[in-house]
PDB file of C-alpha atoms in Angstrom:
ATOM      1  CA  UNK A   1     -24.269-144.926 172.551  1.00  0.00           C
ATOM      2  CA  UNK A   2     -20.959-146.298 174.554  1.00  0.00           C
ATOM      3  CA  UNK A   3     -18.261-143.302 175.290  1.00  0.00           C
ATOM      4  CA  UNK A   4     -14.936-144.834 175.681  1.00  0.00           C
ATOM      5  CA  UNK A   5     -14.037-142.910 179.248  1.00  0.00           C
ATOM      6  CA  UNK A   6     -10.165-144.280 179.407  1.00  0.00           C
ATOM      7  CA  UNK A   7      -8.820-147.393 179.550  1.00  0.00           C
ATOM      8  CA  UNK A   8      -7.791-150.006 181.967  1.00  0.00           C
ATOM      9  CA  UNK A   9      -3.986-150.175 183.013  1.00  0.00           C
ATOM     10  CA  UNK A  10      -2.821-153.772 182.330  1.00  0.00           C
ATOM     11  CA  UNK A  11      -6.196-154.421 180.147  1.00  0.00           C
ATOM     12  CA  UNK A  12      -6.518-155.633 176.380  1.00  0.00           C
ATOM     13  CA  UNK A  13      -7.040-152.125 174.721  1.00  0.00           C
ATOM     14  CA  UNK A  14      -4.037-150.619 176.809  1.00  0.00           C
ATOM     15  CA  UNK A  15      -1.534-153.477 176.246  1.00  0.00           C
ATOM     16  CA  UNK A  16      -2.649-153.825 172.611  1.00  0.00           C
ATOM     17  CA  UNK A  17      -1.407-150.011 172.204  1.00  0.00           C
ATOM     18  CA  UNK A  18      -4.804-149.035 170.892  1.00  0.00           C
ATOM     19  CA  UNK A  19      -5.563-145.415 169.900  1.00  0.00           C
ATOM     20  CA  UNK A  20      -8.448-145.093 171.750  1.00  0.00           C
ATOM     21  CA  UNK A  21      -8.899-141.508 173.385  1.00  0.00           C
ATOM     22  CA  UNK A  22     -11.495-140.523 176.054  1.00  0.00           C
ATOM     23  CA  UNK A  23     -15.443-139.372 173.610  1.00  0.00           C
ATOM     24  CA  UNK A  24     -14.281-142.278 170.958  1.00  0.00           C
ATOM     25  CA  UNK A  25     -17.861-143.737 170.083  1.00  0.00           C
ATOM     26  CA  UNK A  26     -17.458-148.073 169.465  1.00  0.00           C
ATOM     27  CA  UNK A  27     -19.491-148.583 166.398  1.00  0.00           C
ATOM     28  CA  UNK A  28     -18.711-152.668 166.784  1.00  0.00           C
ATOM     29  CA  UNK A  29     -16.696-155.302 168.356  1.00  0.00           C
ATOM     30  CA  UNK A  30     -15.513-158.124 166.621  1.00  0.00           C
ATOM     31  CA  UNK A  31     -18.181-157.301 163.605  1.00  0.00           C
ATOM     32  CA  UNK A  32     -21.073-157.018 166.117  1.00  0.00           C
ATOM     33  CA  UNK A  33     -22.673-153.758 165.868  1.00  0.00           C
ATOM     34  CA  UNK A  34     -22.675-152.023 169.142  1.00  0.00           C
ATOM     35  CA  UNK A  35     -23.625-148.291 168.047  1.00  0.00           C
ATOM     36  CA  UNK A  36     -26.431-148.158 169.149  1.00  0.00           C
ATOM     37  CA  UNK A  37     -26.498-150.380 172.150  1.00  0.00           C
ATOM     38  CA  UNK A  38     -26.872-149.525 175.804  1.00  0.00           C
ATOM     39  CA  UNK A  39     -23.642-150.123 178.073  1.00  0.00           C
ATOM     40  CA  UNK A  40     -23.975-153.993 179.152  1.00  0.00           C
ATOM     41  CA  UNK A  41     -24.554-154.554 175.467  1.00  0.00           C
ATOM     42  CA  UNK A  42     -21.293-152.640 174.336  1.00  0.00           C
ATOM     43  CA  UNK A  43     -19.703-154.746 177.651  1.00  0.00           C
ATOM     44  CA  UNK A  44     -21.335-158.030 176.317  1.00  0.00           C
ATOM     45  CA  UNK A  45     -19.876-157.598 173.006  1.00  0.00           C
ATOM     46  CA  UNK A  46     -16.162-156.459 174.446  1.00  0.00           C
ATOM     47  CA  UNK A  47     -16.363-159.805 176.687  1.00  0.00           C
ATOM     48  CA  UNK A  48     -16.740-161.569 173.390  1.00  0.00           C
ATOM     49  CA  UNK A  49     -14.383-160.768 171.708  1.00  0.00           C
ATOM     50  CA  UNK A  50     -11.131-163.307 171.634  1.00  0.00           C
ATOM     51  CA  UNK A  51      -8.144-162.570 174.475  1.00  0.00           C
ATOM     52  CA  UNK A  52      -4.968-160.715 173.904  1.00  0.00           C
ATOM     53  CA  UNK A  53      -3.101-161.681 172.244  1.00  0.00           C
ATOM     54  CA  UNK A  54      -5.109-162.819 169.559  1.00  0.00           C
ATOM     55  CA  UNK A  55      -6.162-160.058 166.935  1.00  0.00           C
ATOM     56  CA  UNK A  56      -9.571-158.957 167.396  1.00  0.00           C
ATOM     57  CA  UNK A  57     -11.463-155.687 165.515  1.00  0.00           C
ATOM     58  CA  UNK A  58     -12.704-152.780 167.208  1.00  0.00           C
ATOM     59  CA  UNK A  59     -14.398-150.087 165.185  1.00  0.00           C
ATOM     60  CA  UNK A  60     -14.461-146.696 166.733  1.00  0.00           C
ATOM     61  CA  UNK A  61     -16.082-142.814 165.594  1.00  0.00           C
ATOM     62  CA  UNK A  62     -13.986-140.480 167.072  1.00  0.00           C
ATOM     63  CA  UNK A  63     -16.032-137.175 167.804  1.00  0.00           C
ATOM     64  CA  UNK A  64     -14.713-134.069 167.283  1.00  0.00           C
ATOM     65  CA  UNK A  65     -15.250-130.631 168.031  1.00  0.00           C
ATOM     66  CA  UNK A  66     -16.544-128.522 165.369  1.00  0.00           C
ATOM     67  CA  UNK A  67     -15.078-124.650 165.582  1.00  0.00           C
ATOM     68  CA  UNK A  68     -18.196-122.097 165.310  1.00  0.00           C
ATOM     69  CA  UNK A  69     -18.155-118.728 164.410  1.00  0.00           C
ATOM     70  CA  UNK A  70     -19.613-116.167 166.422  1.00  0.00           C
ATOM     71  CA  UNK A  71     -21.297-113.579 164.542  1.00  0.00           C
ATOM     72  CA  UNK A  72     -22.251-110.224 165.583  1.00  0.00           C
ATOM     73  CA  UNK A  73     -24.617-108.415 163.964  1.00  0.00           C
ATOM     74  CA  UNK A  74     -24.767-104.729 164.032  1.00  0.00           C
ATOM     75  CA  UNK A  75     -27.912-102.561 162.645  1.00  0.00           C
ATOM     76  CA  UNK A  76     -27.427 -98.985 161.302  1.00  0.00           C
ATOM     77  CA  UNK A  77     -28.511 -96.760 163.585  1.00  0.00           C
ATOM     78  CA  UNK A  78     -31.635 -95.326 161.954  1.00  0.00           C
ATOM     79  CA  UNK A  79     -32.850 -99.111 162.346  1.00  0.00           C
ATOM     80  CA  UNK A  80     -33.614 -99.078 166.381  1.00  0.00           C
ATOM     81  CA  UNK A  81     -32.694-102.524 166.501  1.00  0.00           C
ATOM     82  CA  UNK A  82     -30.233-104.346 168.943  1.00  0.00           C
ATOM     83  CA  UNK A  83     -27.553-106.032 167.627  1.00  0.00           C
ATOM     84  CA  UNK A  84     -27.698-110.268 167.132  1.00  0.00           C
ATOM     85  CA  UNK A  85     -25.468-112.786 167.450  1.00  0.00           C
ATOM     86  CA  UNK A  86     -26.104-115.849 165.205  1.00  0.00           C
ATOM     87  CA  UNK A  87     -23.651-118.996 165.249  1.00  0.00           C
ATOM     88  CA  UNK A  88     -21.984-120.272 162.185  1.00  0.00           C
ATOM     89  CA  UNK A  89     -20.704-123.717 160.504  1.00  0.00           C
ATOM     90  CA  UNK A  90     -17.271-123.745 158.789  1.00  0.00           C
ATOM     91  CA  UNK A  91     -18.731-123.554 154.765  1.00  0.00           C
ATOM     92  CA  UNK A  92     -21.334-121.356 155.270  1.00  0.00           C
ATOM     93  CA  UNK A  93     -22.656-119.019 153.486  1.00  0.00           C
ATOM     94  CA  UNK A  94     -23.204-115.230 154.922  1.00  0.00           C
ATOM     95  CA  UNK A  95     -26.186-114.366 153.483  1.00  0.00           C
ATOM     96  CA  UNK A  96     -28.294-117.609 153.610  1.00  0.00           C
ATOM     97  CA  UNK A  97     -27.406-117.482 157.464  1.00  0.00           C
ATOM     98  CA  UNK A  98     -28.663-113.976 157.952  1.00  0.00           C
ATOM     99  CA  UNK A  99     -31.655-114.772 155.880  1.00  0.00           C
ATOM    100  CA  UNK A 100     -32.034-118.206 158.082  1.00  0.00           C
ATOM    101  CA  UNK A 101     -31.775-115.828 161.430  1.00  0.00           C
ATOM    102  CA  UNK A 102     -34.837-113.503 159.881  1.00  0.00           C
ATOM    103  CA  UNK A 103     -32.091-110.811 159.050  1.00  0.00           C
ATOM    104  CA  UNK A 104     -33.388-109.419 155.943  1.00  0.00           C
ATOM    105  CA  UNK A 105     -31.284-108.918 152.701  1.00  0.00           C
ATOM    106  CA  UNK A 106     -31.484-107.454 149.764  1.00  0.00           C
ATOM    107  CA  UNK A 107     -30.845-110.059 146.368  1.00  0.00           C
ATOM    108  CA  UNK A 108     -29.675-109.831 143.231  1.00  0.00           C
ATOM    109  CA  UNK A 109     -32.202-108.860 140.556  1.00  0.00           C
ATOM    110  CA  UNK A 110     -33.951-111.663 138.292  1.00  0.00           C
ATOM    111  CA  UNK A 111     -30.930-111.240 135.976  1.00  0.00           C
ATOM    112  CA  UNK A 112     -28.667-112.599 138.373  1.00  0.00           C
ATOM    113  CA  UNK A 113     -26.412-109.617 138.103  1.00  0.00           C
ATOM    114  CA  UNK A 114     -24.910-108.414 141.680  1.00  0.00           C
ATOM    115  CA  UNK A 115     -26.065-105.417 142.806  1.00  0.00           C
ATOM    116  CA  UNK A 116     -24.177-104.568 145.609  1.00  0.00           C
ATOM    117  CA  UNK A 117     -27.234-104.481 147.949  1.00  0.00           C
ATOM    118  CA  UNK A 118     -25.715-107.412 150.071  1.00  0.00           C
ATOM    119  CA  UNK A 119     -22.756-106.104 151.087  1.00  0.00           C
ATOM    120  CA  UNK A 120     -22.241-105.788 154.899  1.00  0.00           C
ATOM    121  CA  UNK A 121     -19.127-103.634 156.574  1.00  0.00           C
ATOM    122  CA  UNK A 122     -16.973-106.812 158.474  1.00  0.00           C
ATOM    123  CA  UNK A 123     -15.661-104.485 161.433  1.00  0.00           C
ATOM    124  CA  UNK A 124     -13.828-107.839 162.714  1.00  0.00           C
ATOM    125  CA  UNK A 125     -13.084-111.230 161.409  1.00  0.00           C
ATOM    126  CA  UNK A 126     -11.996-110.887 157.848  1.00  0.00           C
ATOM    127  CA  UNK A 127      -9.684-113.795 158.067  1.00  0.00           C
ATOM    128  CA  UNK A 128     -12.568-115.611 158.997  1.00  0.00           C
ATOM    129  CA  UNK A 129     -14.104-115.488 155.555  1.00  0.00           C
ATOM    130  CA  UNK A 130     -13.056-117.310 152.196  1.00  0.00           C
ATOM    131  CA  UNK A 131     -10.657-115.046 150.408  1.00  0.00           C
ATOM    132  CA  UNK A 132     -12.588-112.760 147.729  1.00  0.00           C
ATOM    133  CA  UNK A 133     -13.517-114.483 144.111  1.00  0.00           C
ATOM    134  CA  UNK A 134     -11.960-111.540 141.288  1.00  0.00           C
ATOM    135  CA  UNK A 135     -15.183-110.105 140.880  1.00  0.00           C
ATOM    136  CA  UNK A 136     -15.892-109.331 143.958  1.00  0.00           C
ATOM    137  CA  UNK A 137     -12.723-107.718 145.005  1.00  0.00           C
ATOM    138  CA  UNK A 138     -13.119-105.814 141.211  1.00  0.00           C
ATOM    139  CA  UNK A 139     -16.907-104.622 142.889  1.00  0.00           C
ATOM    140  CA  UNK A 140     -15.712-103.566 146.057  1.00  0.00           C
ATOM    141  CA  UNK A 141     -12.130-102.389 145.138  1.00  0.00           C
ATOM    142  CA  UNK A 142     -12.439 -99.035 147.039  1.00  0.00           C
ATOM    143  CA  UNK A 143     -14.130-100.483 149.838  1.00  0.00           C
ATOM    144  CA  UNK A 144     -11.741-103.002 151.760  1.00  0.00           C
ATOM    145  CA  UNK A 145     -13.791-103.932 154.664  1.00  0.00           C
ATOM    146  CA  UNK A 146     -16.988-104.495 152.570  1.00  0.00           C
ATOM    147  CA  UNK A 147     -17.878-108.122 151.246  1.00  0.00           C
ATOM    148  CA  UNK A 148     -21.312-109.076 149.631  1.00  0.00           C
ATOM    149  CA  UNK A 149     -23.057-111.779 151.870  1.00  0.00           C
ATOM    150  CA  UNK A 150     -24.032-113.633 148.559  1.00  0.00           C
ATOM    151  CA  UNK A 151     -20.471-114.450 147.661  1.00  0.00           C
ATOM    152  CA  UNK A 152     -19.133-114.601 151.563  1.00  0.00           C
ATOM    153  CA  UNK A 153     -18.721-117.843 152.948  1.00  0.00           C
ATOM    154  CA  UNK A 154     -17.109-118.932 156.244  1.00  0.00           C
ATOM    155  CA  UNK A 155     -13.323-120.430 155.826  1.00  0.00           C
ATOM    156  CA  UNK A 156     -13.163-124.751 155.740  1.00  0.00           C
ATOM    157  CA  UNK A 157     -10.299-124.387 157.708  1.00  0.00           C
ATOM    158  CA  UNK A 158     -10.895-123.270 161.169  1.00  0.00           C
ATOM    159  CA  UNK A 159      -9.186-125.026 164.164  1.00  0.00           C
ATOM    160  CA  UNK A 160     -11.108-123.093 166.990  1.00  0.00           C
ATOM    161  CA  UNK A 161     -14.012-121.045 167.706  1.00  0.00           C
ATOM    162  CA  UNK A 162     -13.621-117.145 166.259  1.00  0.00           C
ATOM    163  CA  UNK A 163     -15.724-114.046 166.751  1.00  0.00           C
ATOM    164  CA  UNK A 164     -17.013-112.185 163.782  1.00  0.00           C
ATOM    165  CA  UNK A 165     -18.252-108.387 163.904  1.00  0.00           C
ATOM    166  CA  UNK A 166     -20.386-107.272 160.549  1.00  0.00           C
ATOM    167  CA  UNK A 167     -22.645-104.180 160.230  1.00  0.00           C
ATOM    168  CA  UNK A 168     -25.191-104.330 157.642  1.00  0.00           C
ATOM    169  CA  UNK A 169     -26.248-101.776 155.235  1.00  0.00           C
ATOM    170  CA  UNK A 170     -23.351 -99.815 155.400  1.00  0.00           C
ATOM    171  CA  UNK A 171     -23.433 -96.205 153.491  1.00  0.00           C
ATOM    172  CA  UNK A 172     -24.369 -97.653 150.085  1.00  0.00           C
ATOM    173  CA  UNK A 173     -24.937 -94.139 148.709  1.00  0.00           C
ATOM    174  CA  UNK A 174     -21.059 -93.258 149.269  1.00  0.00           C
ATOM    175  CA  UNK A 175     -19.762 -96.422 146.951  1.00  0.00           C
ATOM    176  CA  UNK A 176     -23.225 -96.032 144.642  1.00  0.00           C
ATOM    177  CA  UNK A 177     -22.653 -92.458 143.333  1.00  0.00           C
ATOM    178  CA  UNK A 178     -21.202 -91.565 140.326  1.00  0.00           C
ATOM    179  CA  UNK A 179     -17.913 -89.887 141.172  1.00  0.00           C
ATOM    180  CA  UNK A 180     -16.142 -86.816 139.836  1.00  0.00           C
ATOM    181  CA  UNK A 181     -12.642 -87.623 139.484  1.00  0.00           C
ATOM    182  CA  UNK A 182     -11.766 -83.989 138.738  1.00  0.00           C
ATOM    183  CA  UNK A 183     -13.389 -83.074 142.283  1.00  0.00           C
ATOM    184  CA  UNK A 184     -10.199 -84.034 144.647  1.00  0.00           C
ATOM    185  CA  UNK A 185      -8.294 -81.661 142.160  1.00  0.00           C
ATOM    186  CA  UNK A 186     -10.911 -78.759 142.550  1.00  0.00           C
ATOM    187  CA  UNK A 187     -11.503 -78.666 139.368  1.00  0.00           C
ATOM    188  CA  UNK A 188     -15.282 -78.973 137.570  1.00  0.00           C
TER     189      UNK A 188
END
């Protein structure tokens, strides 16, 4: 694997106004593979390609930096655990990363219908995460900072690294009770 590292004032590349940048990968020179060749072969195969000005093809991978999520993990109390910090892809799903990371979580039941158990408390980083599908936001109406891992997925369209802060398990019993809505009013 040849890095480009720059290129040579008054050389081919630089007079030919290439778009070379310093980390481009050449793949092949003049149709001669050169991936996966050391240096002097990448070198060899530059030499033979034909002088400037004649048109000659230069095949390039240009790598780029892939922005990761940093993801906190909090435990509730009770747990006696110490938080974790697990590093996400752009794409991925919450739940199959905590699962991947040994951080157990509840699943639906066999009838595939959501159950709520999933659902983590996102203390920072909601941006971060695909925008709610209808049904979840319907499921979790009263509880804004709540999303269920199984539906969570990191955004596609990151440009830099970001910090994410969830808590799992929050207070399921507050959302999961039946509620009295004659009981802010006083009234039985």
């Amino acid at each position: 694997l040849t890095l480009v590292a720059g290129l040579v004032d008054g050389g081919n590349a630089a007079l030919a106004g290439c778009d070379l940048l310093p980390g481009d990968v050449v793949v092949s020179a003049g149709g001669a593979a050169t991936e996966c060749l050391d240096y002097d072969g990448t070198v060899d195969a530059l030499v033979g390609l034909p002088p400037a000005p004649a048109p000659a093809e230069l095949v390039v991978k240009r790598l780029v930096k892939v922005p990761l999520v940093t993801c906190k993990v909090m435990f509730p109390p009770e747990d006696k655990r110490p938080d974790e910090v697990m590093r996400l892809r752009r794409g991925n799903q919450l739940r199959a990363e905590l699962l991947k990371n040994r951080i157990e979580m509840p699943f639906c039941g066999e009838d595939m219908q959501c159950c709520k158990n999933c659902v983590v408390l996102v203390r920072k980083g909601m941006a971060l995460l695909k925008p709610q599908d209808v049904g979840e936001r319907q499921m979790l109406k009263k509880e804004p900072y709540w999303r269920l891992t199984c539906r969570a997925n990191i955004r596609w369209d990151l440009d830099e690294d970001a910090e994410l802060v969830i808590r799992v398990r929050p207070d399921l019993t507050n959302i999961m009770a039946k509620k009295d809505p004659f009981a802010k009013y006083g009234m039985q």
